Amino acid sequence: MEVRRDPRSFVLFIILLLLLNSPDTPQQSFSAHSRFEETIAEEWAHLSILNTTHYGDFDAAGDKWLNLTGLRDEDGYAWDLLGGVKGRVKEQVRMLLGEKAEAVLEGDLDDYTSLEMYRNISGFVQGEWVRSPLGRVLHPSDINASALNPLNPDFPIAMPEYDRNLTGMGGPIRVHLSETEGRMKTDENRTVSEVTARLVIGDDGSFGGNWWEFMLNGVHFPRFGGVVLTTTSDRFAGIFALPHFQISQNLYSSAQDLLNWTIHDTIERQTNRVYPSWNPWTSTLDGSAESSAMNPHCEFVVYLQEHPVQFQLKPEQNPTNGQIDMGWLEHELRYPTGSPLPRRSALSMSMVGFSPNCGFVIESKGPPEFARSVHTHLAGSKTEEFADKARHGIIAFAVTLSLQLMFLVKQMKETATPSTRNRVSFYTIAMHAMGDGFSFLALIFLHLFLGSSQLPLFTTAFLALFSVVFELRFLMDIWTVQATERMRQDRQQATTATAPGQTSTPTPTPPPPPPSDGTLPLPVTAARGGATTPPIIIPSDGDEPLGNPAQATTTGETDRTPGRAELGALYSRYCLLLIGLFFLTLQFTTVRSTARATYFNIFCFLYLSFWTPQIYRNIMRNCRKALRWDFVLGQSFVRMLPITYFYAVEDNVLFSHTDVRALAVLVGWVWIQILALASQEILGSRFFIREGWAPPAYDYHPILREDEEGATMPIGSTSITSPTSPTSTLHNPDDNSEPDASVPSLSKPGESKERGKKVFDCSICAMDIEVPVIPSGGDGEGAAAAGLGGMILQRRAYMVTPCRHIFHTACLEGWMRYRLQCPNCREILPPL
Ligand SMILES: *[C@@H]1O[C@H](CO)[C@@H](O)[C@H](O)[C@H]1NC(C)=O
Ligand SMILES: *[C@@H]1O[C@H](CO)[C@@H](O)[C@H](O)[C@H]1NC(C)=O
Ligand SMILES: *[C@@H]1O[C@H](CO)[C@@H](O)[C@H](O)[C@H]1NC(C)=O
Ligand SMILES: *[C@@H]1O[C@H](CO)[C@@H](O)[C@H](O)[C@H]1NC(C)=O
Ligand SMILES: *[C@@H]1O[C@H](CO)[C@@H](O)[C@H](O)[C@H]1NC(C)=O
Ligand SMILES: *[C@@H]1O[C@H](CO)[C@@H](O)[C@H](O)[C@H]1NC(C)=O
Ligand SMILES: *[C@@H]1O[C@H](CO)[C@@H](O)[C@H](O)[C@H]1NC(C)=O
Ligand SMILES: [Zn+2]
Ligand SMILES: [Zn+2]
């Protein structure tokens, strides 16, 4: 999830905003002022050299030097490499343009429209670079520091390693070119124009995959697609020497003509500014001039040559004999009228670059030295195509956000009662909310980086914000219920510390008083049908105390106020954490690639652990059925989608590196969590936990053992209460709330035909429950041991309350969605 532009500039922007009102713009001291004058004077001097020199005046091999910083003999730069580099560039141009190359370079080609090149190269290209054998290694000691820095000749004493020094044999490279109408200058017939580029270059040979990002300025020859770029600093007057880097007389004079007046303009603007701009051609991203105290860095001169566009035309799309009017194509791309565009190759370029003060020469990886199928020099897309892709990506993300919202709303509807809310893990939803808040911030700030596609961006950001609002609302509901529940438990522990455990004997609480609001609970028979048609007993979720009448009467209002107070803290904590996380992430987008990849892998792993708190809560409370299955599966899928895109799609909009292995780990981790949730649902929430690891919780599905007193058996034996009720003779292990009533029973009521079964009466649906019982006596132990495994599923069919009433699982679960009270005796039930 790397951000496209350097976020340092963004962070700087924020800091700048914060400091905007700070009044201290320090007075330019006299020395700074005179230094600025000196800088300007030097620039004029450099310009006059540009103005007055001729093609071939700079030639290291012929011992011809220019009086420009970095191009003098005594500076010690590796200008002997320039001839070889120019030769490589010419070779590339000849290879790409064929027999037209010479005519193009000398400027006497009659029909430039036969070259199918984009005239506007705003866009990006990326690929790999390799070190060329042409280069050599220069050490800091080779550079004459005193010649470069006459004001401060002793600096640098320690001769530090240069920044941006490429030491490996290869690495990734990406070039963003921009050639903006109006801002960039061009000549009358647009044969040459100014261009700026942002270069992102990585070094495989460095520790941790170091990479740099910097700006270059230069000229573009739109007629044949050549670009020459250079860095400029106070150690290297690159832009003033640019005409001398051209590979032909004609290109030299075009560049000189253009630069003569564009540089003139730039210097004039520089002197008229209120705040001095030290170097208008600086290579730093934020536009500040490098101070001389900073580590010196390697300078770059980069040659790019655009490849002719290849068309895959169908015959009917080919009216002009294979010729496509590039002007029309570019206009159609920029201002679409809906005409079908021919299928064409991506914007591609070859590159040769070299550093005069570090000595390396690099080339783009591609044919003929490397197989075409693997490396194709640099390829990318024009700004318009990229904006299109970004827009599609954003719309797709909006769709995933809406799906996410849909699943959430369904889940919230399902989880409308206190007892169901109690089951949902607060942290699971909080992590979802965190993810959506993060998306919101990222989308809002992305518009600073992607100039276009703003409307979809803001719409999507709005959707993300909408999700956050829903999730926070859900969190608030959950928090209120669970804080109340926690307080109730704390109090219970304090007051009934000596009371016996719930499972061994019935709770000694007296029967609760009737509900205070006068609504009588419906007769239990009204709930016939169980979970399939749950009766609406409580109209709103505000009647929470109904579930706990005893508690409601004793503690009343005091339960809610502390929850609200904590809630405020909760929101501010959420916002702080979110903003902190966002800025931490921004910081990590600028570190070395290995550290960055590690950070994002950990970040995604933690984010995708969102089901783990739910699994944990299920274990601790011995409950299950907290979340709908479409919520679990849908959210997992929908939240994995954007991550999958950034991990698996090669040319994604954020230029993140793909890593399929890490993606496999992430997918596997989500899958494991889903499996854990599923097994908890089917086999019980604690089946993979050893007994004793989790705190004791009431087990609604106990193994029923027959003992002499019947102390642990459920009460309400059918033999007494309903002697006429038909008893199923079928061995029916699964939860069947609708037994076949027509099957006549021959067995004695209360005793199943088979040994080890007992029949009870479910008072919710008034049907029978046949439950397996471990008989007392000699074979009891053996049968218990043998039957334990098989009984896991059978035990899921019935539920026994602490007050020893037994119900069908479906019946009681349906009931407990609305109140946590025994339907028979109104005893408080522990939440599910
Ligand atoms: C460029 O050179 C011409 C003479 O060739 C001179 O008149 C002009 O002032 C120079 N321009 C600059 C900006 O130095
Ligand atoms: C450079 O520009 C000046 C005017 O600013 C012009 O007089 C001069 O001829 C130009 N020089 C060249 C070499 O084009
Ligand atoms: C080079 O230019 C500087 C001013 O920028 C000047 O002081 C110096 O004399 C020039 N050197 C030569 C050899 O022309
Ligand atoms: C560039 O790196 C190489 C290899 O580490 C080193 O030998 C050389 O001195 C460095 N050059 C500069 C100018 O720092
Ligand atoms: C370094 O620069 C100084 C001053 O410009 C010059 O006198 C000296 O000869 C240069 N050293 C080398 C090795 O070129
Ligand atoms: C090139 O295309 C970009 C993107 O559409 C546009 O912003 C820019 O103004 C164009 N430049 C020129 C010189 O047409
Ligand atoms: C621009 O094109 C016109 C017509 O082809 C020509 O007369 C003129 O000299 C050209 N200008 C330059 C600067 O090449
Ligand atoms: Zn039932
Ligand atoms: Zn009861």
PDB file of C-alpha atoms in Angstrom, residues 26 124 126 251 256 260 263 274 276 289 293 385 393 434 514 517 534 551 560 589 640 645 647 701 750 799 808:
ATOM      1  CA  PRO A  26      13.627  35.155  10.267  1.00  0.00           C
ATOM      2  CA  PHE A 124       4.807   7.051 -15.929  1.00  0.00           C
ATOM      3  CA  GLN A 126       8.530   1.514 -14.787  1.00  0.00           C
ATOM      4  CA  LEU A 251      19.153  18.707 -30.950  1.00  0.00           C
ATOM      5  CA  GLN A 256      19.922  25.756 -26.500  1.00  0.00           C
ATOM      6  CA  ASN A 260      18.259  30.219 -23.335  1.00  0.00           C
ATOM      7  CA  ILE A 263      16.234  29.741 -17.932  1.00  0.00           C
ATOM      8  CA  VAL A 274       9.529  37.567  -1.832  1.00  0.00           C
ATOM      9  CA  PRO A 276      14.284  33.462  -1.986  1.00  0.00           C
ATOM     10  CA  ALA A 289      17.519  23.621  -2.030  1.00  0.00           C
ATOM     11  CA  ALA A 293      25.785  20.664   5.075  1.00  0.00           C
ATOM     12  CA  GLU A 385      -4.991   5.892 -18.980  1.00  0.00           C
ATOM     13  CA  GLY A 393     -10.235   0.879  -8.961  1.00  0.00           C
ATOM     14  CA  MET A 434     -10.476   0.916  12.324  1.00  0.00           C
ATOM     15  CA  PRO A 514     -43.133  -9.400  38.139  1.00  0.00           C
ATOM     16  CA  ASP A 517     -43.847  -2.099  33.553  1.00  0.00           C
ATOM     17  CA  PRO A 534     -39.755 -16.045  17.052  1.00  0.00           C
ATOM     18  CA  GLN A 551     -30.870  -6.317  38.632  1.00  0.00           C
ATOM     19  CA  ARG A 560     -25.842   3.301  32.349  1.00  0.00           C
ATOM     20  CA  THR A 589       6.089   4.412   3.131  1.00  0.00           C
ATOM     21  CA  MET A 640      -9.675  -9.302   1.542  1.00  0.00           C
ATOM     22  CA  TYR A 645      -5.422  -6.321  -5.331  1.00  0.00           C
ATOM     23  CA  TYR A 647      -0.573  -7.878  -3.154  1.00  0.00           C
ATOM     24  CA  HIS A 701     -25.228 -28.776  26.950  1.00  0.00           C
ATOM     25  CA  GLY A 750     -40.582 -40.865  30.253  1.00  0.00           C
ATOM     26  CA  MET A 799     -30.207 -27.185  26.476  1.00  0.00           C
ATOM     27  CA  HIS A 808     -34.814 -27.823  22.521  1.00  0.00           C
TER      28      HIS A 808
END
